[in-house]
Short mmCIF file of C-alpha atoms and ligand atoms in Angstrom, two decimals:
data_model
loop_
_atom_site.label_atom_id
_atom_site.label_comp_id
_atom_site.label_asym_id
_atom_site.label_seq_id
_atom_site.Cartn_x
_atom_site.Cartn_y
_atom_site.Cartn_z
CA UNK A 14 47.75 -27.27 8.15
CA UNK A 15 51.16 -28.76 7.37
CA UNK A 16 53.75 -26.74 6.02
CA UNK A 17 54.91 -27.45 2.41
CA UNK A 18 58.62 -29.22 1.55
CA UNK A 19 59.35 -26.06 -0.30
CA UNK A 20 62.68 -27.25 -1.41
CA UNK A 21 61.45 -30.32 -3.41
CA UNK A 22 58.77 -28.12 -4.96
CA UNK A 23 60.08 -25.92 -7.76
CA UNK A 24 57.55 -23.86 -9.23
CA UNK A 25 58.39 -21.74 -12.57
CA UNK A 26 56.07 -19.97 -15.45
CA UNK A 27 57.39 -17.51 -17.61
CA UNK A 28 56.53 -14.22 -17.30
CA UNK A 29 55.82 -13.08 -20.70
CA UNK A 30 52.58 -13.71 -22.62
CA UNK A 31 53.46 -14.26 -25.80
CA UNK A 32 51.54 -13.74 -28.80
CA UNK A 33 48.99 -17.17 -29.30
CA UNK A 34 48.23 -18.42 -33.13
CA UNK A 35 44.30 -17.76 -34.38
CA UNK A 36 43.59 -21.07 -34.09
CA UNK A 37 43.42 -21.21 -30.59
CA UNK A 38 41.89 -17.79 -29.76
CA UNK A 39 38.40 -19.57 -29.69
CA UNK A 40 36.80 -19.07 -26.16
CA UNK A 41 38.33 -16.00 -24.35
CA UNK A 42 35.78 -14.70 -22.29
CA UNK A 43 36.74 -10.89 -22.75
CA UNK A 44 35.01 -8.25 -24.59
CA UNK A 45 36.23 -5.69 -26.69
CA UNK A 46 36.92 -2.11 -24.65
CA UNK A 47 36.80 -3.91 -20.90
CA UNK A 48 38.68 -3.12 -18.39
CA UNK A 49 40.11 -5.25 -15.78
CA UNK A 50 39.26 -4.86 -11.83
CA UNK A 51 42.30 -5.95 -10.34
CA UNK A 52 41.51 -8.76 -6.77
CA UNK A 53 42.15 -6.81 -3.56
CA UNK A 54 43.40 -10.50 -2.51
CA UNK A 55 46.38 -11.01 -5.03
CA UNK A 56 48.71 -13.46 -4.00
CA UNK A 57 51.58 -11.32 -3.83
CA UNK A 58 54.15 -11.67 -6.50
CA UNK A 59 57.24 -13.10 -5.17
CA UNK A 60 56.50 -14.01 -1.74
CA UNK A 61 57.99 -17.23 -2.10
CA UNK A 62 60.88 -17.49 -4.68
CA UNK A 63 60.44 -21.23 -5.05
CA UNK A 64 56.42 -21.37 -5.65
CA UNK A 65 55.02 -18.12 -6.79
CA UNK A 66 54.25 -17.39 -10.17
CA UNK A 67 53.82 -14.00 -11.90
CA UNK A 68 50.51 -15.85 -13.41
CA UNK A 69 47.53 -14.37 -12.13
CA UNK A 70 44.23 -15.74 -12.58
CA UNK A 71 43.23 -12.83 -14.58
CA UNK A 72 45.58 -13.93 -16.98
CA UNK A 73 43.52 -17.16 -17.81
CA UNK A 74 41.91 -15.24 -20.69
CA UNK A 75 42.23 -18.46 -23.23
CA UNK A 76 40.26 -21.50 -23.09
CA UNK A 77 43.24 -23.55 -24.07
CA UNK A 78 46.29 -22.32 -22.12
CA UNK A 79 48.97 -20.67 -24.19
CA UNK A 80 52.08 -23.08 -23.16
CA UNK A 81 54.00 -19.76 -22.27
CA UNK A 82 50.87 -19.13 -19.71
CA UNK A 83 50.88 -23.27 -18.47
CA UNK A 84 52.74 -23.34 -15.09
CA UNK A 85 55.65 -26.34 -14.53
CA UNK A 86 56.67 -27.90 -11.25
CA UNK A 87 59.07 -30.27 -10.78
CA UNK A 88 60.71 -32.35 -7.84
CA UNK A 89 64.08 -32.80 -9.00
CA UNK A 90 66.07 -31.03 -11.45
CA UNK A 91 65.09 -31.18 -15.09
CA UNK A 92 66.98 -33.90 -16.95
CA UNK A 93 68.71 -32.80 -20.16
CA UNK A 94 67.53 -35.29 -22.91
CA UNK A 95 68.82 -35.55 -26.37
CA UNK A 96 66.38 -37.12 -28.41
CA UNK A 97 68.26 -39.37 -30.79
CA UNK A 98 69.46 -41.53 -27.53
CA UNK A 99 66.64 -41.23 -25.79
CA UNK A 100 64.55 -44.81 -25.51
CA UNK A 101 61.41 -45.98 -23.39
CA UNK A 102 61.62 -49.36 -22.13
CA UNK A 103 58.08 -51.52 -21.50
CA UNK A 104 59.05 -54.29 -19.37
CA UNK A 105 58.42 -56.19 -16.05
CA UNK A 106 55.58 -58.44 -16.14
CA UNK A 107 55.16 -58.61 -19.80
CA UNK A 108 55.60 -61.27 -22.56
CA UNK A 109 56.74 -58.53 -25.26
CA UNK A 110 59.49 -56.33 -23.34
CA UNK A 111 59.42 -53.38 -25.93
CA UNK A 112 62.10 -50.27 -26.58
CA UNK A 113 60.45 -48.05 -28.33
CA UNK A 114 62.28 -44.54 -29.70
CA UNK A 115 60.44 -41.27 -29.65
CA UNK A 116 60.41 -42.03 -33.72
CA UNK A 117 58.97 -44.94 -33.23
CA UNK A 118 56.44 -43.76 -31.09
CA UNK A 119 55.49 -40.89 -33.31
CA UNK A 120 54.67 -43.41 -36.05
CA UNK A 121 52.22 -45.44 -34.23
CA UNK A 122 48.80 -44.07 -34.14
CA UNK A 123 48.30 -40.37 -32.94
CA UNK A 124 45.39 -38.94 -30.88
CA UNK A 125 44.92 -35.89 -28.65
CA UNK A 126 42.54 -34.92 -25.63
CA UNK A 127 42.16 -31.80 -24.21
CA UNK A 128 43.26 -31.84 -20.56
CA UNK A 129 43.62 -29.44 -17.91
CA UNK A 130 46.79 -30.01 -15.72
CA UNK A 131 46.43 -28.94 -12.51
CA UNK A 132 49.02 -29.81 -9.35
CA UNK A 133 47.06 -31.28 -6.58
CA UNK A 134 48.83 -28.87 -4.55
CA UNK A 135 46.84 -25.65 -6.20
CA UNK A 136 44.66 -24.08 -3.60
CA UNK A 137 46.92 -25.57 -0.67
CA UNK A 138 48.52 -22.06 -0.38
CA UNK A 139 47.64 -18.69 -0.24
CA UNK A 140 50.35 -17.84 -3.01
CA UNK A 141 50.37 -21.16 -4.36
CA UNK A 142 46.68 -20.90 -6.93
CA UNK A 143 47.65 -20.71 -10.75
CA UNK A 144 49.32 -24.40 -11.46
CA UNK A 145 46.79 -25.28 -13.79
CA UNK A 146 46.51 -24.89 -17.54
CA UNK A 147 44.45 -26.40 -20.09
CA UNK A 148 45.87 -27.90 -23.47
CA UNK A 149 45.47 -29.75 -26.40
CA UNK A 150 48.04 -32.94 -25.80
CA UNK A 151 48.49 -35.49 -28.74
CA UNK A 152 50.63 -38.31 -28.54
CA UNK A 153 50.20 -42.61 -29.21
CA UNK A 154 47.61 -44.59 -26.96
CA UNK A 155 48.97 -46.27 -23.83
CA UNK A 156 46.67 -49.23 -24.06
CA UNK A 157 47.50 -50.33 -27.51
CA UNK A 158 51.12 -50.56 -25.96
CA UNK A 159 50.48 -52.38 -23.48
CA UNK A 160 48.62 -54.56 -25.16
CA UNK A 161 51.35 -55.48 -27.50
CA UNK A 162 53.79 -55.82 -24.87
CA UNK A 163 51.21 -58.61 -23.39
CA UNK A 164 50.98 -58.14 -19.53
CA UNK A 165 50.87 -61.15 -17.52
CA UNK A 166 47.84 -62.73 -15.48
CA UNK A 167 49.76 -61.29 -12.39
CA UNK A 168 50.59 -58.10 -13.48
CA UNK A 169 48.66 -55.70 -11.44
CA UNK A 170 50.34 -52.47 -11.62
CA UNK A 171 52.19 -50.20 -14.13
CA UNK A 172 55.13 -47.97 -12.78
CA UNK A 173 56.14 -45.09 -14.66
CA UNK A 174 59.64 -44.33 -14.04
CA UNK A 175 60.83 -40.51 -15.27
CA UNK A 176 64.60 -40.07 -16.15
CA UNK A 177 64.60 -37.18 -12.80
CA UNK A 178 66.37 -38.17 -9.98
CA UNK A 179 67.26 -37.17 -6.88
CA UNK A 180 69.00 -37.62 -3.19
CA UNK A 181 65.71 -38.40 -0.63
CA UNK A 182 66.42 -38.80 2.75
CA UNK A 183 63.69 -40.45 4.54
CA UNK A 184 63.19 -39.85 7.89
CA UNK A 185 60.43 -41.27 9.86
CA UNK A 186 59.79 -43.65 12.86
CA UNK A 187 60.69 -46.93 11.35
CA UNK A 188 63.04 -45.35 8.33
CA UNK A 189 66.56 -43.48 8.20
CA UNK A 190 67.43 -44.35 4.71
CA UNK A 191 69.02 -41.65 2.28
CA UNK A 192 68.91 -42.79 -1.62
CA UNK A 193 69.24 -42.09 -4.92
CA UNK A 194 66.14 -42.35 -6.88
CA UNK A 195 64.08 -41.32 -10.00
CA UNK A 196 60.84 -39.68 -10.05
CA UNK A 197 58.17 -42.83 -9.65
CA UNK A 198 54.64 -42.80 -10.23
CA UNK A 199 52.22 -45.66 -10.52
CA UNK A 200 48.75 -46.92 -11.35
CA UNK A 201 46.48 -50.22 -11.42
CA UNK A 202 46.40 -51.78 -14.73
CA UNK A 203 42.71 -50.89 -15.07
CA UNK A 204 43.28 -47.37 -14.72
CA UNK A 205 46.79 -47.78 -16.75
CA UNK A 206 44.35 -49.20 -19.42
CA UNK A 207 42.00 -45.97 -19.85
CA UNK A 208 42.01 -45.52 -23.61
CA UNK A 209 42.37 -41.76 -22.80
CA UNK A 210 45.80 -41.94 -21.85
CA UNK A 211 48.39 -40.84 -24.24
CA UNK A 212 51.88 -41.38 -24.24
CA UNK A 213 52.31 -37.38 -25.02
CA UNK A 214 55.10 -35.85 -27.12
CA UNK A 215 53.45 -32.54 -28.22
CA UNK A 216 51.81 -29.85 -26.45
CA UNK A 217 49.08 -27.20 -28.20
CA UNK A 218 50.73 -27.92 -31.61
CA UNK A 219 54.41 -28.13 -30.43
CA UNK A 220 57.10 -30.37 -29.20
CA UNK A 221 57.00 -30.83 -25.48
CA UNK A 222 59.42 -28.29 -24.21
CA UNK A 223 61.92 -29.54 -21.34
CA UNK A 224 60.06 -28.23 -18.44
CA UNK A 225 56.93 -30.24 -19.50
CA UNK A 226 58.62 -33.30 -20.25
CA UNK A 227 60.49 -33.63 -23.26
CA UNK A 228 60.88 -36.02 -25.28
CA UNK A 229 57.93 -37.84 -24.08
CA UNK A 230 55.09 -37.77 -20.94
CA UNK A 231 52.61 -39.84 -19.71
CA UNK A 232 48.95 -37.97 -20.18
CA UNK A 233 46.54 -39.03 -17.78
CA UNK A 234 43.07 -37.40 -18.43
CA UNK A 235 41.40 -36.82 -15.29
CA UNK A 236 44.75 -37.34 -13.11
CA UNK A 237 45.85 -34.49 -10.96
CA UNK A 238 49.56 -33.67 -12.05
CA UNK A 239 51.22 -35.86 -9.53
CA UNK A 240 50.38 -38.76 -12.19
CA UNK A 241 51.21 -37.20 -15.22
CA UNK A 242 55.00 -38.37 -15.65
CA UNK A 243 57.27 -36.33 -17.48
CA UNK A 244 60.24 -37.61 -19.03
CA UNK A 245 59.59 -41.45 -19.25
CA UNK A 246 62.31 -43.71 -18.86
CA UNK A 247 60.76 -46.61 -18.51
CA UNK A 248 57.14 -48.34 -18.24
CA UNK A 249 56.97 -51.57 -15.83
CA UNK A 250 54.36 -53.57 -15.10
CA UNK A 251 54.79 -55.33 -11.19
CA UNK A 252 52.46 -58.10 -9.31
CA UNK A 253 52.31 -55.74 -6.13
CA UNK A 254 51.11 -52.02 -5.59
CA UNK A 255 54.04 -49.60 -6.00
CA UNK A 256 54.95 -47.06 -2.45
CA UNK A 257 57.38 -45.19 -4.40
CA UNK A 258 58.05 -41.63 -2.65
CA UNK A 259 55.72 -39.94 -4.75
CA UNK A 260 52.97 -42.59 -4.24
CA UNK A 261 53.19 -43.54 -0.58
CA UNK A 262 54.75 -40.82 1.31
CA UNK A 263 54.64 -37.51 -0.35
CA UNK A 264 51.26 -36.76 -2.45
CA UNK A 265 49.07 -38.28 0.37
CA UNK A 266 45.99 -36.93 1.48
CA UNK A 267 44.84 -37.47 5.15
CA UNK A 268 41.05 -36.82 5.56
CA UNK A 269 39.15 -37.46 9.15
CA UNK A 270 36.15 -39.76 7.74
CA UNK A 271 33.20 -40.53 9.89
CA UNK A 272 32.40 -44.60 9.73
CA UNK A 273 29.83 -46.00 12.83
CA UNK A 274 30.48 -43.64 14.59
CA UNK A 275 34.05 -43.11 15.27
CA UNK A 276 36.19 -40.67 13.26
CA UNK A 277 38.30 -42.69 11.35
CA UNK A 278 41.81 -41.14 9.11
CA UNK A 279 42.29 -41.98 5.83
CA UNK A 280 45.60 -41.72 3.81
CA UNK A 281 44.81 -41.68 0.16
CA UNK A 282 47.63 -41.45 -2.71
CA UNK A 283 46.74 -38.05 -4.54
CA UNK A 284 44.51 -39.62 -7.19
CA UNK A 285 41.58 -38.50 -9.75
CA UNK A 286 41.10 -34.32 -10.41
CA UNK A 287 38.06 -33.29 -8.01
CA UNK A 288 35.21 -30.97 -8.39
CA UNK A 289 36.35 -27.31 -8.34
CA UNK A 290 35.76 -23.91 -10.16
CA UNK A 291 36.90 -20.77 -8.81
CA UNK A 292 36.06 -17.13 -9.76
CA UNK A 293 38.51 -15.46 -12.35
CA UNK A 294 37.88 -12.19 -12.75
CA UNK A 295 36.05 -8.98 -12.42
CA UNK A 296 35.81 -6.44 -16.12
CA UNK A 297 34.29 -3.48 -16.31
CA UNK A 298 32.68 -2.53 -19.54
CA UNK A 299 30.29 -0.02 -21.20
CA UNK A 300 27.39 -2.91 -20.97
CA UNK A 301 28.10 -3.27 -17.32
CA UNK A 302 30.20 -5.44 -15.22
CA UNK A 303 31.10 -9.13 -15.29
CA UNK A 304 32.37 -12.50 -13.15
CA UNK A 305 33.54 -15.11 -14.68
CA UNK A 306 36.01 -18.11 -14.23
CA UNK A 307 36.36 -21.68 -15.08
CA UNK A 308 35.23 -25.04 -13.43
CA UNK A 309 36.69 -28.53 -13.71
CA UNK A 310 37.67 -31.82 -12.38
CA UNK A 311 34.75 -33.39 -13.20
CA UNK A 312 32.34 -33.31 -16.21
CA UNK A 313 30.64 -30.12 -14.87
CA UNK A 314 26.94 -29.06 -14.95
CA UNK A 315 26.56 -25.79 -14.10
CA UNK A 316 27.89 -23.63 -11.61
CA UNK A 317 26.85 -20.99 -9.44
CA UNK A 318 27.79 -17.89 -8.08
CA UNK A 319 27.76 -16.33 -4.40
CA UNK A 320 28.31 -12.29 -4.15
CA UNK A 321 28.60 -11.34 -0.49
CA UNK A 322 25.49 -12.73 1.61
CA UNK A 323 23.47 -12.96 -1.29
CA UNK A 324 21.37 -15.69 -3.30
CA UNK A 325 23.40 -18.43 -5.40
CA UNK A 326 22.87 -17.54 -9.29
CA UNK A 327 23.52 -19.67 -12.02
CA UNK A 328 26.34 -18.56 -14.24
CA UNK A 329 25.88 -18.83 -17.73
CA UNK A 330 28.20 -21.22 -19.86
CA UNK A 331 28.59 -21.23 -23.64
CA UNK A 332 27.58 -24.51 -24.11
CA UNK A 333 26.97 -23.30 -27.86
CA UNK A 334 30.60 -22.73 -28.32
CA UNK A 335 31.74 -26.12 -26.77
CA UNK A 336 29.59 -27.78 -29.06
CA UNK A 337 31.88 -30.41 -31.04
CA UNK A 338 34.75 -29.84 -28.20
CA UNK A 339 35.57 -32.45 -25.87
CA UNK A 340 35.53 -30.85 -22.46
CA UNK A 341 35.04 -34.03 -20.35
CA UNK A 342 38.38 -33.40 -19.25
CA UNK A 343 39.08 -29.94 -19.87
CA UNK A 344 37.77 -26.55 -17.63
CA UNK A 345 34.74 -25.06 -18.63
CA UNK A 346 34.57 -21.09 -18.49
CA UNK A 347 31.45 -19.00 -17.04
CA UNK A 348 30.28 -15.83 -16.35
CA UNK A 349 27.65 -13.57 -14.27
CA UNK A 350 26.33 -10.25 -15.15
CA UNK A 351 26.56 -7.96 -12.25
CA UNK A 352 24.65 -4.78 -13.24
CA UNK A 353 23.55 -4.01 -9.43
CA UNK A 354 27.37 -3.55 -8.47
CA UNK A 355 27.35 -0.89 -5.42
CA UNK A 356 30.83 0.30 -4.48
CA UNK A 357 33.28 -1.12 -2.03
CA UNK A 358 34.39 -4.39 -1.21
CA UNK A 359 32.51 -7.68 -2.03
CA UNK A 360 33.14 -11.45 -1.75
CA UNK A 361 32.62 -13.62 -4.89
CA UNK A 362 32.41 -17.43 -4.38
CA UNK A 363 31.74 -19.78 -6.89
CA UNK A 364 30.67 -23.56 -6.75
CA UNK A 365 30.32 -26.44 -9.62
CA UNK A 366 28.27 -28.75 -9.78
CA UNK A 367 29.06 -32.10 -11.72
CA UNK A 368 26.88 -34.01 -14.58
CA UNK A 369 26.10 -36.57 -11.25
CA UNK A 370 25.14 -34.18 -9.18
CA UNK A 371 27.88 -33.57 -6.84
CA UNK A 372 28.76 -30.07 -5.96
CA UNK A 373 32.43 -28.53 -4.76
CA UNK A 374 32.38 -28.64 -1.07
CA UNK A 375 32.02 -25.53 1.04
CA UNK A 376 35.17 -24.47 2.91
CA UNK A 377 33.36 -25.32 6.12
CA UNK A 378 32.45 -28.91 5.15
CA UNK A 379 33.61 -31.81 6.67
CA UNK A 380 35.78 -32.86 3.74
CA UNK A 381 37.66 -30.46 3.67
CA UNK A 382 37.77 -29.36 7.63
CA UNK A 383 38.82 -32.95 8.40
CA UNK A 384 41.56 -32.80 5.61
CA UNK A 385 44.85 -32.32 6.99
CA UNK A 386 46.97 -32.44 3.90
CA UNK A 387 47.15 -29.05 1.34
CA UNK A 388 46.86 -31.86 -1.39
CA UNK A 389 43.64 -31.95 -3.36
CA UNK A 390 42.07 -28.62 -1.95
CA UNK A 391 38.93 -28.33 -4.30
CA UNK A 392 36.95 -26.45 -1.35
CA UNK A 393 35.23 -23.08 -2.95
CA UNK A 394 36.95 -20.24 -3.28
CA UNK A 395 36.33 -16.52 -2.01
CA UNK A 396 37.67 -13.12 -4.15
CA UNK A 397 37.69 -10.22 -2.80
CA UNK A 398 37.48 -7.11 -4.74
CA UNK A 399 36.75 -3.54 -4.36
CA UNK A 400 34.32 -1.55 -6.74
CA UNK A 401 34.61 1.91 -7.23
N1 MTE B 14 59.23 -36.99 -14.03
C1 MTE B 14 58.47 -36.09 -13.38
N2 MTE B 14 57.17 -35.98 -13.69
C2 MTE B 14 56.38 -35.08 -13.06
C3 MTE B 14 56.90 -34.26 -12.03
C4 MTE B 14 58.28 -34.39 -11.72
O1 MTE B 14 58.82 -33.71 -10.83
N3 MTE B 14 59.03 -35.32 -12.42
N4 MTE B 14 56.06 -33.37 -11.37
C5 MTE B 14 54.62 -33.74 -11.38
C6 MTE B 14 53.76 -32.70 -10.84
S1 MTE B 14 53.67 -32.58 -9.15
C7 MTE B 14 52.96 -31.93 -11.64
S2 MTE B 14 51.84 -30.84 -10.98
C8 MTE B 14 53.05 -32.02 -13.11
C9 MTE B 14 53.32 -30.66 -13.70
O2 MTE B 14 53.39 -30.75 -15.10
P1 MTE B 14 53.92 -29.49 -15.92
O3 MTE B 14 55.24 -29.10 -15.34
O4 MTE B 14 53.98 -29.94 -17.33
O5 MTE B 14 52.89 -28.41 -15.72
O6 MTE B 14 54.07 -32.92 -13.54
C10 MTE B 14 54.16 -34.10 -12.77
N5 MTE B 14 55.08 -35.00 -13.41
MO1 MO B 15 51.90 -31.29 -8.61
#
């Protein structure tokens, strides 16, 4: 496994879990008078001052993600943005080049989708497993924009450029180039054109805060966080494909691939959110005790559940309760009964299965044994806990 660039990877979440308006306390999986089983396997708090969070994956109590709870991470330092001078340019390959205020943006037509954010790097670390979080994100369609800007026949690629920037060195075997440059992220104009993505300003009912991306980020449904652009500067549409750092060189995921034959190595640009659940936490309550967690990535199925040795069960979801709710691209939660507890230590793995079929690979399977990247780790994951 390669070792993370810890010092372009800032990792924050505040500590405190503040109190979360009714509206949103639809969907916590707890019941009254339970008691939490703490995992023997805790990441432990602190390890890494950079990248460890105080969140725990017990804490995940919420079906939407109280933005106090909703990890940030970002590569350079946080720009400071006053609103009233803040603009977003649309230009490049375009008939209409368009500068558009956060005002103006606010007054074109609003709509929200519940997402869950999760850094392509979650799962790459042992202390590196709660940046994910799932909110309601409202903001003006990207399409509509980009359709009134009028992209060009050759006009292949959009380019979102945040206001961050930084000092990169780049050192490999062709390259010794130091420069300054601004968080880059890009996407074909297809994908650009999703009519889920939002040009996002607020964030479970409030303005985006600064760590998130204030005053506005890009919202790509079904994105891992890598694409999800916070503080846009500017929009651009190009006629080539875009190697910015963050496209090209960082964020790629090298997988051994098997093709007639030969083992072949792919380098992929950290792309779509894959298949994954993973196991949440352990209550104990007068009825008995109880497993659940959440699954997402993909439109999920069902999902089952692995104690020690033993048979895969179903979990049960609360379909019921998601009626009306678009989960597409949000996390689903579940849970398993577990009345034939004995005491001491047991494994709990968990798998999903999506609406096509597909289910999380194993941590022995070839995708993820011939991945040599921490990005995009969606291989199932193993608690440990110890029952009294
Ligand atoms: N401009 C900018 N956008 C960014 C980043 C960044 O460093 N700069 N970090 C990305 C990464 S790696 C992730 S995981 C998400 C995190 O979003 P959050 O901080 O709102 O949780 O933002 C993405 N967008
Ligand atoms: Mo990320």
């Amino acid at each position: 496994m390669v070792t993370m660039p810890r010092r372009e990877f800032i990792f924050s979440s505040a500590a405190t879990l503040a109190a979360f308006s009714a509206n949103f306390a639809q969907a916590s999986p707890s019941r009254s008078g339970e008691t939490l089983i703490p995992w023997l396997d805790q990441p432990p708090p602190g390890a890494d001052p950079c990248c460890t969070t105080p969140m725990l994956w017990e804490n995940f109590d919420q079906w939407i993600t109280p933005n106090e709870k909703i990890f940030t991470v970002h590569h350079f330092d946080w720009p400071v943005i006053d609103a009233a001078g803040w603009k977003l340019e649309i230009d490049g390959l375009v008939n209409n080049p368009m500068t558009l205020t956060l005002d103006d943006i606010k007054a074109r037509p609003s709509q929200d989708v519940m997402f869950t954010l999760e850094c392509s790097g979650n799962h790459g670390f042992p202390d590196f497993t709660t940046a994910i979080g799932n909110a309601e994100w409202v903001g003006t369609s990207l399409a509509s924009i980009l359709e009134e800007a009028g992209v060009k026949g050759d006009g292949i690629e959009v380019a979102f450029w945040g206001n961050d920037v930084g000092d990169i060195t780049l050192k490999d075997a062709i390259r010794d180039v130091a420069m300054h440059q601004n968080f880059a992220r890009s996407m074909s104009l297809a994908d650009a054109m999703s009519p889920h993505n939002i040009l996002c300003h607020t964030m479970n009912d409030q303005p985006l805060s600064p760590a998130h991306g204030f005053p506005v980020r890009l919202i790509a449904p079904g994105w891992y966080g890598i694409a999800n652009v916070k503080w846009l500067k500017r929009i651009e549409i190009r006629d080539t494909r875009f190697q910015s750092l963050l496209m090209a060189r960082d964020y790629v995921t090298i997988r051994e691939e098997r093709h007639n034959g030969e083992t072949v190595r792919a380098e992929t640009s950290v792309g779509r959110t894959r298949l994954k659940s993973a196991p949440g936490r352990v209550t104990n309550h007068a009825d008995g005790l109880r497993i659940s967690g959440a699954a997402w990535g993909q439109p999920i199925d069902h999902v089952e559940v692995q104690i020690d040795d033993g048979p895969w069960v179903k979990a049960f979801i609360d379909w019921d309760e998601l009626a009306g709710k678009s989960v597409d691209y949000a996390w689903v939660f579940w849970q398993l009964d577990w009345p034939d507890a004995t005491p001491g230590e047991h494994r709990i793995t968990s798998r999903a299965f999506d609406k096509t079929g597909n289910m999380q690979p194993a941590m022995d399977d070839p995708l993820i044994t011939g991945k040599h990247t921490y990005w995009e780790s969606n291989g199932q994951i193993t608690r440990i806990v110890v029952i009294a």
